[in-house]
Amino acid sequence: MIERLLNPEPDWRTFNDYDVLDKKETHVFKMRIDQNHQKFQEQYIKILSEEELLKAKKFARNEDSTRYLLSRFASRFILANYLLTSPSEIHFHLSANKKPMVDGVEFNISHSGDYIVMAIAPGPVGIDLEYIREDFNFDNLLDDCFSVTEKQFIMQKNEERIRFYLLWTRKESLLKATGEGLTDHLNQLDCSLSSTILRNHTSYYIKSFSIDRDHIMSVSGTNESTKFQYWDYS
Amino acid sequence: MTDLSTQNSIEKTLISIWERVLKVKDLEPDTDFFDSGGDSLTALTMVSMVEQETGKRLPISSLFENPTVEQFARLLKDIKSTPNWSCLVNIKKSGTKPAIYIVHGSGLNILVFNPLAKYINAQQPLYGIQALGLNGEKNPHNTIESIAEHYKDEILRNDPVGPYLLAGYSSGGILAYEMAKGFLETGKDVKMLAILDTYVGDRYAYSTIFKEFSKKVFRQFKKLLFFSKLFVKSPKELYQYQIKIIKLKLSKNAIKEHPEEFPYQKEVSKKYDQAFSNYIMKPLDIEIDLFKVKKRIYFLDDPTYLGWSKYAKKGLKVHEVSGDHKTFLFPPNDQKFARVFQSVIDDRIDK
């Protein structure tokens, strides 16, 4: 049952700036935070906006600041490649539900543990990554987050923790794709056990992958027939 | 309960919760949740912990608009208690059959119905009714009649049309009975009234001292017979049951030994106990399904009908279920009970 929903680690290809991103396909990127931060941190000041540099200082923890800077830096490069412009010309704005947007492209970003992941697609897209935390107590959240059938799927003898994170990232990626974001009645949305879902008169797919064995990533979007490319950004 | 009277005390409570959820130290009132490593999963965890510690739940969307400790505390201060707190709890949502409503027993909460929800038909929606006052607010009702009316009104708000399937567990059977009366009086269709091992004995019939006395003497005699029989059948269980009762009676805070412990239990129980002792049952024009446990480890005057025959004017159907009064809803009996329960429900729906 888990296998039906959770795909093994995809075949990542190294991304180079001269690679061309086909606009008919869905592109998924992953980047390791530590090593990329080491590599790029001196360039941040040249590429990022003043606003971004200022916001990075507001984070309470260093790791959040690092992750924010790298995520903005790398997504600027990827989006510039896609839009055939220069990285500093990218202008982010927030949707009503606080989803970061850039005119002319559909993309979404998530981060957890050691990675940042990003998806670019021909239509609305959502991505969610979670590091499987062994010390996270999810028991109290089950009723709030999941429908009865989803709870039944999670509460089995084996791999309860993986099942929880799997369904959580699936639901979260769908809500990011639809633009709704985190809503209050998650348990009334019985979606995470299907691979295609009709929501707001639009059909969405949800695909999940295991990353490095201890992360789970789900991608959701409107166009299942599209080809997927998996890029390792480093 | 946490002190929620001042902005300052709420902020302190919030900071302690946020520090635990976000795994950071020394948060200030102007700290922004999402700038401190908060994401959607931690946000949900935080809202749920705040609810557990304060009894108040804010919608997750309000955190996006009010992301600092100070702003979130202000919202918390302004709401009365968990919004939408209701006696009615949807234990199993999905299903196309008419919903069944089960009233709490003397434990007052409805956790005991969770195993049942797992094994009843996939198409059978199930609601539990929990006691008034469990959210820390005062229960304004002093009588069984007015409590039952309150429960009935909540069901009517949930489903104004019917037909209605009612059940009561243990002492909740009396409440379900009184609710059925209310539904019938307003012309509603009650398809089923299920009594889950509730004993109504002869507690109301004997008013004079003489009758009480003769009753007691007779009961002691019968009790002796009962115990001697049980000792042959299941001596260990009887022993354990007696030990438990004695321990409970000996302990100063008997309530604390109760497995379903929760805040306010004492006050809530007291109010219900008073209402029960003042209640006078009158026969009702209804057929009753009595679910009765096979194993009886304490003494009853009427072990066959548990005292119900004279109250069900249209008849009483007895269904035996495995286990004793305390265990018939739990593994390994839960699955069997659910099967019997569902088949009776289905019969009633089809009628």
Coordinates of C-alpha atoms in Angstrom, one line a residue:
Chain A
M1 CA 0.0 0.0 0.0
I2 CA 2.8 2.4 0.8
E3 CA 4.6 1.4 -2.4
R4 CA 1.5 2.4 -4.4
L5 CA 1.9 6.0 -3.2
L6 CA 5.6 6.4 -2.5
N7 CA 8.1 6.2 -5.4
P8 CA 11.7 5.4 -4.9
E9 CA 14.4 8.2 -5.2
P10 CA 14.2 9.7 -8.7
D11 CA 17.1 9.7 -11.1
W12 CA 18.7 13.1 -10.5
R13 CA 20.7 14.8 -13.2
T14 CA 23.3 17.4 -12.4
F15 CA 21.9 20.8 -13.4
N16 CA 24.2 23.2 -15.3
D17 CA 23.3 26.8 -16.1
Y18 CA 23.5 26.1 -19.8
D19 CA 20.9 23.3 -19.6
V20 CA 17.6 24.3 -21.3
L21 CA 14.4 23.8 -19.3
D22 CA 11.6 22.6 -21.7
K23 CA 8.5 24.6 -20.9
K24 CA 6.2 21.7 -21.7
E25 CA 7.7 19.6 -18.9
T26 CA 7.7 19.6 -15.1
H27 CA 11.1 20.2 -13.5
V28 CA 11.9 19.3 -10.0
F29 CA 15.1 20.5 -8.4
K30 CA 16.8 19.5 -5.2
M31 CA 19.8 21.3 -3.5
R32 CA 21.7 20.4 -0.4
I33 CA 21.7 23.4 1.8
D34 CA 25.2 23.1 3.5
Q35 CA 27.4 22.5 0.5
N36 CA 25.6 25.0 -1.7
H37 CA 25.7 27.7 0.9
Q38 CA 29.5 27.2 1.2
K39 CA 29.8 27.5 -2.5
F40 CA 27.5 30.5 -3.2
Q41 CA 27.4 32.7 -0.1
E42 CA 29.9 35.2 -1.4
Q43 CA 27.7 35.9 -4.4
Y44 CA 24.5 36.5 -2.4
I45 CA 25.2 40.2 -2.1
K46 CA 25.5 40.6 -5.9
I47 CA 22.3 38.9 -6.8
L48 CA 19.8 39.2 -3.9
S49 CA 17.7 42.3 -3.4
E50 CA 18.2 44.6 -0.4
E51 CA 14.9 43.5 1.0
E52 CA 15.9 39.9 0.9
L53 CA 19.2 40.6 2.6
L54 CA 17.4 42.5 5.3
K55 CA 14.8 39.9 5.8
A56 CA 17.5 37.3 6.3
K57 CA 18.7 39.2 9.3
K58 CA 15.3 38.9 11.0
F59 CA 15.4 35.1 11.4
A60 CA 16.0 33.9 15.0
R61 CA 18.1 31.0 13.9
N62 CA 21.2 31.0 11.6
E63 CA 20.0 27.9 9.8
D64 CA 16.7 29.6 8.8
S65 CA 18.6 32.6 7.5
T66 CA 21.0 30.5 5.5
R67 CA 18.3 28.5 4.0
Y68 CA 16.3 31.6 3.1
L69 CA 19.3 33.2 1.4
L70 CA 20.2 30.1 -0.6
S71 CA 16.7 29.4 -1.6
R72 CA 16.2 32.9 -3.0
F73 CA 19.7 32.8 -4.7
A74 CA 19.2 29.4 -6.4
S75 CA 15.6 30.0 -7.4
R76 CA 16.6 33.3 -9.0
F77 CA 19.1 31.4 -11.1
I78 CA 16.7 28.7 -12.1
L79 CA 13.8 31.1 -12.8
A80 CA 16.2 33.3 -14.8
N81 CA 17.2 30.4 -16.9
Y82 CA 13.6 29.5 -17.5
L83 CA 12.5 33.0 -18.3
L84 CA 15.6 33.8 -20.3
T85 CA 16.5 36.8 -18.1
S86 CA 19.2 37.6 -15.5
P87 CA 18.9 36.4 -11.8
S88 CA 18.7 39.9 -10.3
E89 CA 15.8 40.8 -12.6
I90 CA 13.5 38.3 -11.0
H91 CA 10.7 40.0 -9.0
F92 CA 9.0 37.9 -6.3
H93 CA 5.6 38.9 -5.0
L94 CA 3.2 37.1 -2.6
S95 CA -0.2 35.8 -3.6
A96 CA -3.2 36.4 -1.2
N97 CA -2.3 33.2 0.6
K98 CA 1.3 34.1 0.9
K99 CA 2.6 31.8 -1.8
P100 CA 5.7 33.4 -3.5
M101 CA 5.0 34.1 -7.2
V102 CA 6.9 35.4 -10.2
D103 CA 5.1 36.7 -13.3
G104 CA 5.3 34.4 -16.3
V105 CA 6.2 31.1 -14.5
E106 CA 4.5 28.6 -12.2
F107 CA 6.8 27.3 -9.5
N108 CA 6.9 26.3 -5.8
I109 CA 9.5 25.8 -3.2
S110 CA 9.8 23.8 0.0
H111 CA 12.6 22.9 2.4
S112 CA 13.2 20.6 5.3
G113 CA 16.2 18.9 6.9
D114 CA 19.2 19.1 4.6
Y115 CA 17.4 20.1 1.4
I116 CA 15.6 22.8 -0.5
V117 CA 13.4 21.5 -3.3
M118 CA 11.7 23.5 -6.1
A119 CA 9.2 22.6 -8.9
I120 CA 8.6 24.5 -12.1
A121 CA 5.7 23.4 -14.3
P122 CA 3.5 24.4 -17.2
G123 CA 0.6 24.9 -14.8
P124 CA -0.1 25.5 -11.1
V125 CA 2.2 23.4 -9.0
G126 CA 2.9 22.6 -5.4
I127 CA 5.8 20.9 -3.7
D128 CA 6.4 19.8 -0.1
L129 CA 9.4 18.2 1.5
E130 CA 9.6 16.9 5.0
Y131 CA 12.5 15.4 6.9
I132 CA 11.2 12.4 8.8
R133 CA 11.8 13.4 12.4
E134 CA 12.0 10.5 14.8
D135 CA 11.2 12.8 17.8
F136 CA 8.1 14.4 16.3
N137 CA 4.9 13.5 18.1
F138 CA 2.2 13.5 15.5
D139 CA -0.5 11.6 17.5
N140 CA -2.3 14.8 18.5
L141 CA -2.4 16.1 15.0
L142 CA -4.0 13.1 13.4
D143 CA -7.6 14.2 14.1
D144 CA -6.9 17.7 13.0
C145 CA -5.2 16.8 9.7
F146 CA -6.7 13.6 8.4
S147 CA -10.0 12.1 7.4
V148 CA -11.0 8.7 8.9
T149 CA -9.7 6.7 5.9
E150 CA -6.5 8.6 5.9
K151 CA -6.1 7.9 9.6
Q152 CA -6.8 4.2 9.0
F153 CA -4.0 4.2 6.5
I154 CA -1.6 5.9 8.9
M155 CA -2.4 3.9 12.0
Q156 CA -1.1 0.5 11.0
K157 CA 1.5 -1.7 12.6
N158 CA 4.4 -0.8 10.4
E159 CA 5.9 2.5 9.3
E160 CA 3.3 4.7 11.0
R161 CA 5.8 7.6 10.9
I162 CA 6.5 7.3 7.2
R163 CA 2.8 7.0 6.5
F164 CA 2.1 10.2 8.4
Y165 CA 4.8 12.2 6.6
L166 CA 3.8 10.7 3.3
L167 CA 0.1 11.7 3.6
W168 CA 1.1 15.1 5.1
T169 CA 3.4 16.1 2.2
R170 CA 0.7 14.9 -0.3
K171 CA -2.0 17.0 1.3
E172 CA 0.3 20.0 1.7
S173 CA 1.6 19.8 -1.9
L174 CA -2.0 19.7 -3.2
L175 CA -3.0 22.7 -1.1
K176 CA 0.1 24.6 -2.3
A177 CA -0.8 23.7 -6.0
T178 CA -4.4 24.9 -5.6
G179 CA -3.1 28.1 -4.0
E180 CA -5.2 27.5 -0.8
G181 CA -2.3 26.9 1.5
L182 CA -2.8 25.6 5.0
T183 CA -6.5 25.5 5.7
D184 CA -8.4 25.0 8.9
H185 CA -10.4 21.9 8.0
L186 CA -7.7 19.6 6.8
N187 CA -9.5 16.6 8.1
Q188 CA -12.4 17.3 5.8
L189 CA -10.1 17.1 2.8
D190 CA -9.9 13.4 2.0
C191 CA -7.4 13.5 -0.8
S192 CA -4.0 12.1 0.1
L193 CA -4.7 8.4 -0.8
S194 CA -5.6 9.1 -4.4
S195 CA -3.1 9.9 -7.2
T196 CA -5.5 12.3 -9.0
I197 CA -8.0 14.6 -7.2
L198 CA -10.7 16.9 -8.5
R199 CA -10.5 20.2 -6.6
N200 CA -12.2 23.5 -7.5
H201 CA -13.2 22.0 -10.8
T202 CA -9.6 21.2 -11.7
S203 CA -7.9 17.8 -11.8
Y204 CA -4.7 17.6 -9.9
Y205 CA -2.1 14.7 -9.6
I206 CA 0.0 14.0 -6.5
K207 CA 3.3 12.2 -6.8
S208 CA 5.5 11.3 -3.8
F209 CA 9.2 10.3 -3.6
S210 CA 11.5 9.1 -1.0
I211 CA 14.7 11.2 -0.8
D212 CA 17.8 10.0 0.9
R213 CA 15.6 7.5 2.9
D214 CA 14.9 10.1 5.6
H215 CA 13.0 12.7 3.6
I216 CA 9.7 12.5 1.7
M217 CA 8.8 14.8 -1.1
S218 CA 5.4 15.2 -2.8
V219 CA 4.7 17.2 -5.9
S220 CA 1.2 18.2 -7.1
G221 CA 0.1 19.9 -10.2
T222 CA -2.6 20.2 -12.9
N223 CA -1.0 18.4 -15.8
E224 CA -0.2 14.7 -15.3
S225 CA 0.6 14.0 -18.9
T226 CA 3.7 16.2 -18.6
K227 CA 7.1 14.7 -18.6
F228 CA 9.2 15.0 -15.4
Q229 CA 12.8 16.0 -15.2
Y230 CA 14.7 15.7 -11.9
W231 CA 17.7 18.1 -11.4
D232 CA 20.4 18.1 -8.7
Y233 CA 21.4 21.7 -8.3
S234 CA 25.0 21.9 -7.0
Chain B
M1 CA -5.7 25.4 34.0
T2 CA -3.5 28.2 32.8
D3 CA -4.1 31.7 33.9
L4 CA -5.6 33.5 30.9
S5 CA -6.7 36.7 32.6
T6 CA -4.0 39.1 31.5
Q7 CA -2.2 39.7 28.2
N8 CA 1.1 39.2 30.1
S9 CA 0.1 35.8 31.5
I10 CA -1.1 34.6 28.1
E11 CA 2.1 35.7 26.5
K12 CA 4.1 33.8 29.1
T13 CA 2.1 30.6 28.3
L14 CA 2.5 31.1 24.6
I15 CA 6.2 31.7 24.8
S16 CA 6.6 28.5 26.7
I17 CA 4.7 26.6 24.1
W18 CA 6.4 28.2 21.1
E19 CA 9.8 27.6 22.6
R20 CA 9.0 23.9 22.9
V21 CA 7.5 23.6 19.4
L22 CA 10.2 25.6 17.7
K23 CA 13.0 24.3 19.9
V24 CA 14.4 27.8 20.5
K25 CA 15.1 29.8 23.7
D26 CA 14.5 33.3 24.9
L27 CA 11.6 34.2 22.7
E28 CA 10.3 37.8 23.0
P29 CA 6.7 39.0 22.7
D30 CA 7.5 40.5 19.3
T31 CA 8.9 37.3 17.9
D32 CA 7.4 36.2 14.6
F33 CA 6.4 32.5 14.5
F34 CA 7.5 32.0 10.9
D35 CA 10.8 33.9 11.3
S36 CA 11.7 31.5 14.1
G37 CA 11.7 28.3 12.1
G38 CA 8.0 27.8 12.1
D39 CA 6.3 26.0 9.2
S40 CA 2.9 24.6 8.6
L41 CA 3.5 21.4 10.6
T42 CA 4.9 23.3 13.6
A43 CA 2.1 25.8 13.3
L44 CA -0.5 23.0 13.6
T45 CA 1.3 21.4 16.5
M46 CA 1.4 24.8 18.2
V47 CA -2.3 25.5 17.8
S48 CA -3.1 22.0 19.1
M49 CA -0.9 22.4 22.1
V50 CA -2.4 25.8 22.9
E51 CA -5.8 24.1 22.8
Q52 CA -4.7 21.4 25.2
E53 CA -3.2 23.8 27.7
T54 CA -5.8 26.6 27.5
G55 CA -9.0 25.0 26.2
K56 CA -9.0 27.6 23.4
R57 CA -8.4 26.9 19.8
L58 CA -7.7 29.5 17.2
P59 CA -8.0 28.8 13.5
I60 CA -4.6 28.3 11.8
S61 CA -5.4 31.1 9.4
S62 CA -5.3 33.6 12.3
L63 CA -1.6 32.8 12.9
F64 CA -0.7 34.0 9.4
E65 CA -2.4 37.3 10.1
N66 CA -1.1 37.5 13.7
P67 CA 2.3 35.8 13.6
T68 CA 3.9 37.3 16.8
V69 CA 3.5 36.1 20.4
E70 CA 1.9 39.4 21.3
Q71 CA -0.7 39.4 18.4
F72 CA -1.6 35.8 18.9
A73 CA -2.0 36.3 22.7
R74 CA -4.4 39.2 22.0
L75 CA -6.6 36.9 19.9
L76 CA -6.5 34.2 22.6
K77 CA -7.5 36.7 25.2
D78 CA -10.6 37.8 23.2
I79 CA -12.2 34.4 22.6
K80 CA -14.3 32.8 25.3
S81 CA -13.3 29.2 25.0
T82 CA -12.8 26.7 22.2
P83 CA -15.2 28.0 19.6
N84 CA -17.8 25.5 18.4
W85 CA -17.4 23.4 21.6
S86 CA -20.3 21.1 21.4
C87 CA -21.5 18.0 23.2
L88 CA -21.8 16.4 19.8
V89 CA -18.6 14.9 18.6
N90 CA -18.4 13.3 15.1
I91 CA -16.4 10.1 15.8
K92 CA -17.0 8.6 12.3
K93 CA -18.0 11.0 9.6
S94 CA -18.4 9.1 6.4
G95 CA -21.3 6.9 5.4
T96 CA -24.7 7.0 3.7
K97 CA -26.8 5.3 6.5
P98 CA -28.7 7.4 9.1
A99 CA -26.2 8.5 11.8
I100 CA -26.3 6.8 15.3
Y101 CA -25.9 9.1 18.3
I102 CA -24.4 7.5 21.5
V103 CA -24.6 9.2 24.9
H104 CA -21.7 9.1 27.3
G105 CA -21.7 6.8 30.4
S106 CA -20.6 7.7 33.9
G107 CA -17.1 8.3 32.6
L108 CA -18.7 11.3 31.0
N109 CA -16.5 11.4 27.9
I110 CA -16.8 9.4 24.7
L111 CA -13.3 8.0 24.2
V112 CA -14.8 4.6 24.9
F113 CA -16.7 4.7 21.6
N114 CA -13.5 4.9 19.5
P115 CA -13.0 1.1 19.2
L116 CA -16.6 0.8 18.1
A117 CA -16.1 3.3 15.3
K118 CA -13.4 1.2 13.9
Y119 CA -15.5 -1.9 13.4
I120 CA -19.0 -0.7 12.5
N121 CA -20.0 -0.6 8.8
A122 CA -18.0 1.7 6.6
Q123 CA -21.3 3.4 5.6
Q124 CA -22.4 4.0 9.3
P125 CA -21.8 7.5 10.6
L126 CA -21.3 7.7 14.4
Y127 CA -21.6 10.6 16.8
G128 CA -20.7 10.6 20.5
I129 CA -22.4 12.9 23.0
Q130 CA -20.1 14.1 25.8
A131 CA -21.1 15.6 29.1
L132 CA -21.8 19.3 29.5
G133 CA -19.1 21.2 31.4
L134 CA -16.1 19.2 30.1
N135 CA -14.9 22.4 28.4
G136 CA -14.7 24.1 31.8
E137 CA -17.9 26.1 31.4
K138 CA -20.7 25.7 33.9
N139 CA -23.4 23.2 33.1
P140 CA -26.6 25.2 33.5
H141 CA -28.8 22.1 33.7
N142 CA -29.9 20.5 37.0
T143 CA -32.3 17.8 35.7
I144 CA -32.0 14.8 33.4
E145 CA -34.9 16.3 31.5
S146 CA -33.1 19.6 30.7
I147 CA -29.8 17.8 30.0
A148 CA -31.6 15.5 27.6
E149 CA -33.3 18.4 25.9
H150 CA -29.9 20.1 25.4
Y151 CA -28.5 17.0 23.8
K152 CA -31.6 16.6 21.6
D153 CA -31.3 20.2 20.4
E154 CA -27.7 19.7 19.4
I155 CA -28.7 16.7 17.4
L156 CA -31.6 18.7 15.8
R157 CA -29.1 21.4 14.8
N158 CA -26.9 18.7 13.2
D159 CA -29.8 17.0 11.5
P160 CA -33.2 18.7 11.6
V161 CA -35.0 15.9 9.7
G162 CA -34.2 12.5 11.0
P163 CA -35.0 9.6 11.4
Y164 CA -33.0 9.3 14.5
L165 CA -31.0 6.4 16.0
L166 CA -30.2 6.9 19.7
A167 CA -28.1 4.9 22.1
G168 CA -26.9 5.3 25.6
Y169 CA -23.9 3.7 27.3
S170 CA -24.3 2.7 30.9
S171 CA -26.0 5.6 32.8
G172 CA -26.2 7.3 29.4
G173 CA -29.0 4.9 28.6
I174 CA -31.3 6.9 30.9
L175 CA -30.4 10.1 29.1
A176 CA -31.0 8.5 25.7
Y177 CA -34.4 7.3 26.9
E178 CA -35.3 10.8 28.0
M179 CA -34.1 12.2 24.7
A180 CA -36.2 9.6 22.8
K181 CA -39.2 10.9 24.7
G182 CA -38.4 14.5 23.6
F183 CA -38.1 13.5 20.0
L184 CA -41.3 11.6 20.0
E185 CA -43.2 14.5 21.7
T186 CA -42.2 16.7 18.8
G187 CA -43.4 14.2 16.2
K188 CA -39.9 13.0 15.2
D189 CA -39.2 9.4 14.1
V190 CA -37.0 7.5 16.5
K191 CA -35.9 4.4 14.5
M192 CA -33.9 2.9 17.4
L193 CA -33.4 3.4 21.1
A194 CA -30.5 1.2 22.1
I195 CA -29.6 0.8 25.7
L196 CA -26.0 -0.4 26.3
D197 CA -26.0 -2.4 29.5
T198 CA -27.8 0.2 31.6
Y199 CA -29.5 -1.0 34.8
V200 CA -32.6 0.8 35.9
G201 CA -33.6 -1.8 38.5
D202 CA -36.3 -0.8 40.9
R203 CA -34.7 2.4 42.2
Y204 CA -37.9 4.5 41.8
A205 CA -40.6 2.1 42.9
Y206 CA -39.9 1.7 46.6
S207 CA -40.7 4.8 48.5
T208 CA -41.6 3.7 52.0
I209 CA -39.0 2.8 54.6
F210 CA -40.6 -0.6 55.1
K211 CA -40.4 -1.4 51.4
E212 CA -36.8 -0.3 51.4
F213 CA -36.0 -2.5 54.3
S214 CA -37.7 -5.6 53.0
K215 CA -36.1 -5.0 49.7
K216 CA -32.7 -4.9 51.2
V217 CA -33.2 -8.1 53.2
F218 CA -34.4 -9.9 50.1
R219 CA -31.6 -8.5 48.0
Q220 CA -28.9 -9.7 50.5
F221 CA -30.3 -13.2 50.2
K222 CA -30.4 -13.2 46.5
K223 CA -26.9 -11.6 46.4
L224 CA -25.6 -14.5 48.4
L225 CA -26.9 -16.9 45.9
F226 CA -25.5 -14.9 43.0
F227 CA -22.0 -14.6 44.5
S228 CA -21.8 -18.3 45.3
K229 CA -22.8 -19.1 41.7
L230 CA -20.3 -16.7 40.3
F231 CA -17.5 -18.0 42.5
V232 CA -17.9 -21.4 40.8
K233 CA -18.0 -19.8 37.3
S234 CA -15.3 -17.2 37.5
P235 CA -13.8 -16.8 40.9
K236 CA -10.9 -14.8 39.7
E237 CA -12.9 -12.1 38.1
L238 CA -15.2 -11.7 41.0
Y239 CA -12.2 -11.3 43.3
Q240 CA -10.6 -8.7 41.1
Y241 CA -13.8 -6.8 40.8
Q242 CA -14.3 -6.7 44.5
I243 CA -10.7 -5.7 45.1
K244 CA -11.1 -2.8 42.7
I245 CA -14.3 -1.6 44.3
I246 CA -12.7 -1.7 47.7
K247 CA -9.6 0.1 46.6
L248 CA -11.7 2.8 44.9
K249 CA -13.8 3.3 48.1
L250 CA -10.7 3.4 50.3
S251 CA -8.8 6.0 48.2
K252 CA -9.5 9.5 49.3
N253 CA -9.5 10.9 45.8
A254 CA -11.4 8.0 44.2
I255 CA -12.0 10.1 41.1
K256 CA -8.2 10.3 40.5
E257 CA -8.0 6.6 40.1
H258 CA -10.5 6.7 37.3
P259 CA -8.9 5.9 33.9
E260 CA -10.7 8.6 32.1
E261 CA -9.4 11.4 34.2
F262 CA -9.8 14.9 32.9
P263 CA -10.0 18.4 34.4
Y264 CA -13.4 19.4 36.0
Q265 CA -14.4 15.7 36.3
K266 CA -15.4 16.1 40.0
E267 CA -17.7 19.1 39.4
V268 CA -19.2 17.7 36.3
S269 CA -19.9 14.3 37.8
K270 CA -21.5 15.8 40.9
K271 CA -23.9 17.7 38.8
Y272 CA -24.9 14.7 36.8
D273 CA -25.2 12.5 39.9
Q274 CA -27.6 14.9 41.4
A275 CA -29.7 15.0 38.3
F276 CA -29.8 11.2 38.1
S277 CA -30.9 10.7 41.7
N278 CA -33.8 13.2 41.2
Y279 CA -35.0 11.7 38.0
I280 CA -38.2 9.8 37.8
M281 CA -38.6 7.5 34.9
K282 CA -42.0 7.1 33.2
P283 CA -43.0 4.3 30.7
L284 CA -42.6 5.3 27.1
D285 CA -44.5 4.3 24.0
I286 CA -41.4 2.8 22.3
E287 CA -39.6 -0.4 21.5
I288 CA -36.2 -0.7 23.1
D289 CA -33.1 -2.7 22.1
L290 CA -31.3 -3.7 25.2
F291 CA -27.7 -4.8 24.8
K292 CA -26.7 -6.9 27.8
V293 CA -23.3 -8.3 28.7
K294 CA -23.0 -12.0 29.1
K295 CA -20.7 -11.9 32.1
R296 CA -22.2 -10.2 35.1
I297 CA -19.6 -9.8 37.9
Y298 CA -21.8 -7.8 40.3
F299 CA -25.3 -8.4 41.6
L300 CA -28.5 -7.1 40.0
D301 CA -32.1 -7.6 41.0
D302 CA -33.3 -8.2 37.5
P303 CA -30.5 -9.7 35.5
T304 CA -32.8 -10.7 32.6
Y305 CA -34.2 -7.3 31.5
L306 CA -32.1 -5.0 33.7
G307 CA -35.4 -3.4 34.9
W308 CA -36.4 -2.1 31.4
S309 CA -39.4 -4.2 30.6
K310 CA -42.0 -1.9 32.2
Y311 CA -40.6 1.2 30.5
A312 CA -40.7 -0.1 26.9
K313 CA -44.4 -0.2 26.2
K314 CA -44.0 -1.5 22.6
G315 CA -41.6 -4.2 23.7
L316 CA -38.1 -5.0 24.7
K317 CA -35.5 -6.9 22.6
V318 CA -32.6 -8.3 24.4
H319 CA -29.2 -8.8 22.6
E320 CA -26.5 -10.5 24.5
V321 CA -22.9 -9.3 23.9
S322 CA -19.5 -10.6 25.0
G323 CA -17.6 -9.3 28.0
D324 CA -18.6 -7.6 31.2
H325 CA -20.0 -4.1 31.8
K326 CA -16.5 -2.5 31.7
T327 CA -15.0 -4.4 28.8
F328 CA -17.7 -5.1 26.2
L329 CA -16.7 -2.0 24.2
F330 CA -13.0 -2.8 24.2
P331 CA -10.8 -5.4 22.5
P332 CA -11.2 -8.3 22.2
N333 CA -15.0 -7.7 22.5
D334 CA -15.2 -4.6 20.4
Q335 CA -15.3 -6.3 17.1
K336 CA -18.1 -8.7 18.1
F337 CA -20.1 -6.0 19.7
A338 CA -19.8 -3.8 16.6
R339 CA -21.1 -6.6 14.5
V340 CA -24.2 -7.2 16.7
F341 CA -24.8 -3.5 17.1
Q342 CA -24.7 -2.9 13.4
S343 CA -27.0 -5.7 12.5
V344 CA -29.6 -4.4 15.0
I345 CA -29.2 -0.9 13.5
D346 CA -29.7 -2.3 10.0
D347 CA -32.8 -4.1 11.0
R348 CA -34.2 -0.9 12.5
I349 CA -33.4 1.2 9.5
D350 CA -35.1 -1.3 7.2
K351 CA -38.3 -1.4 9.3

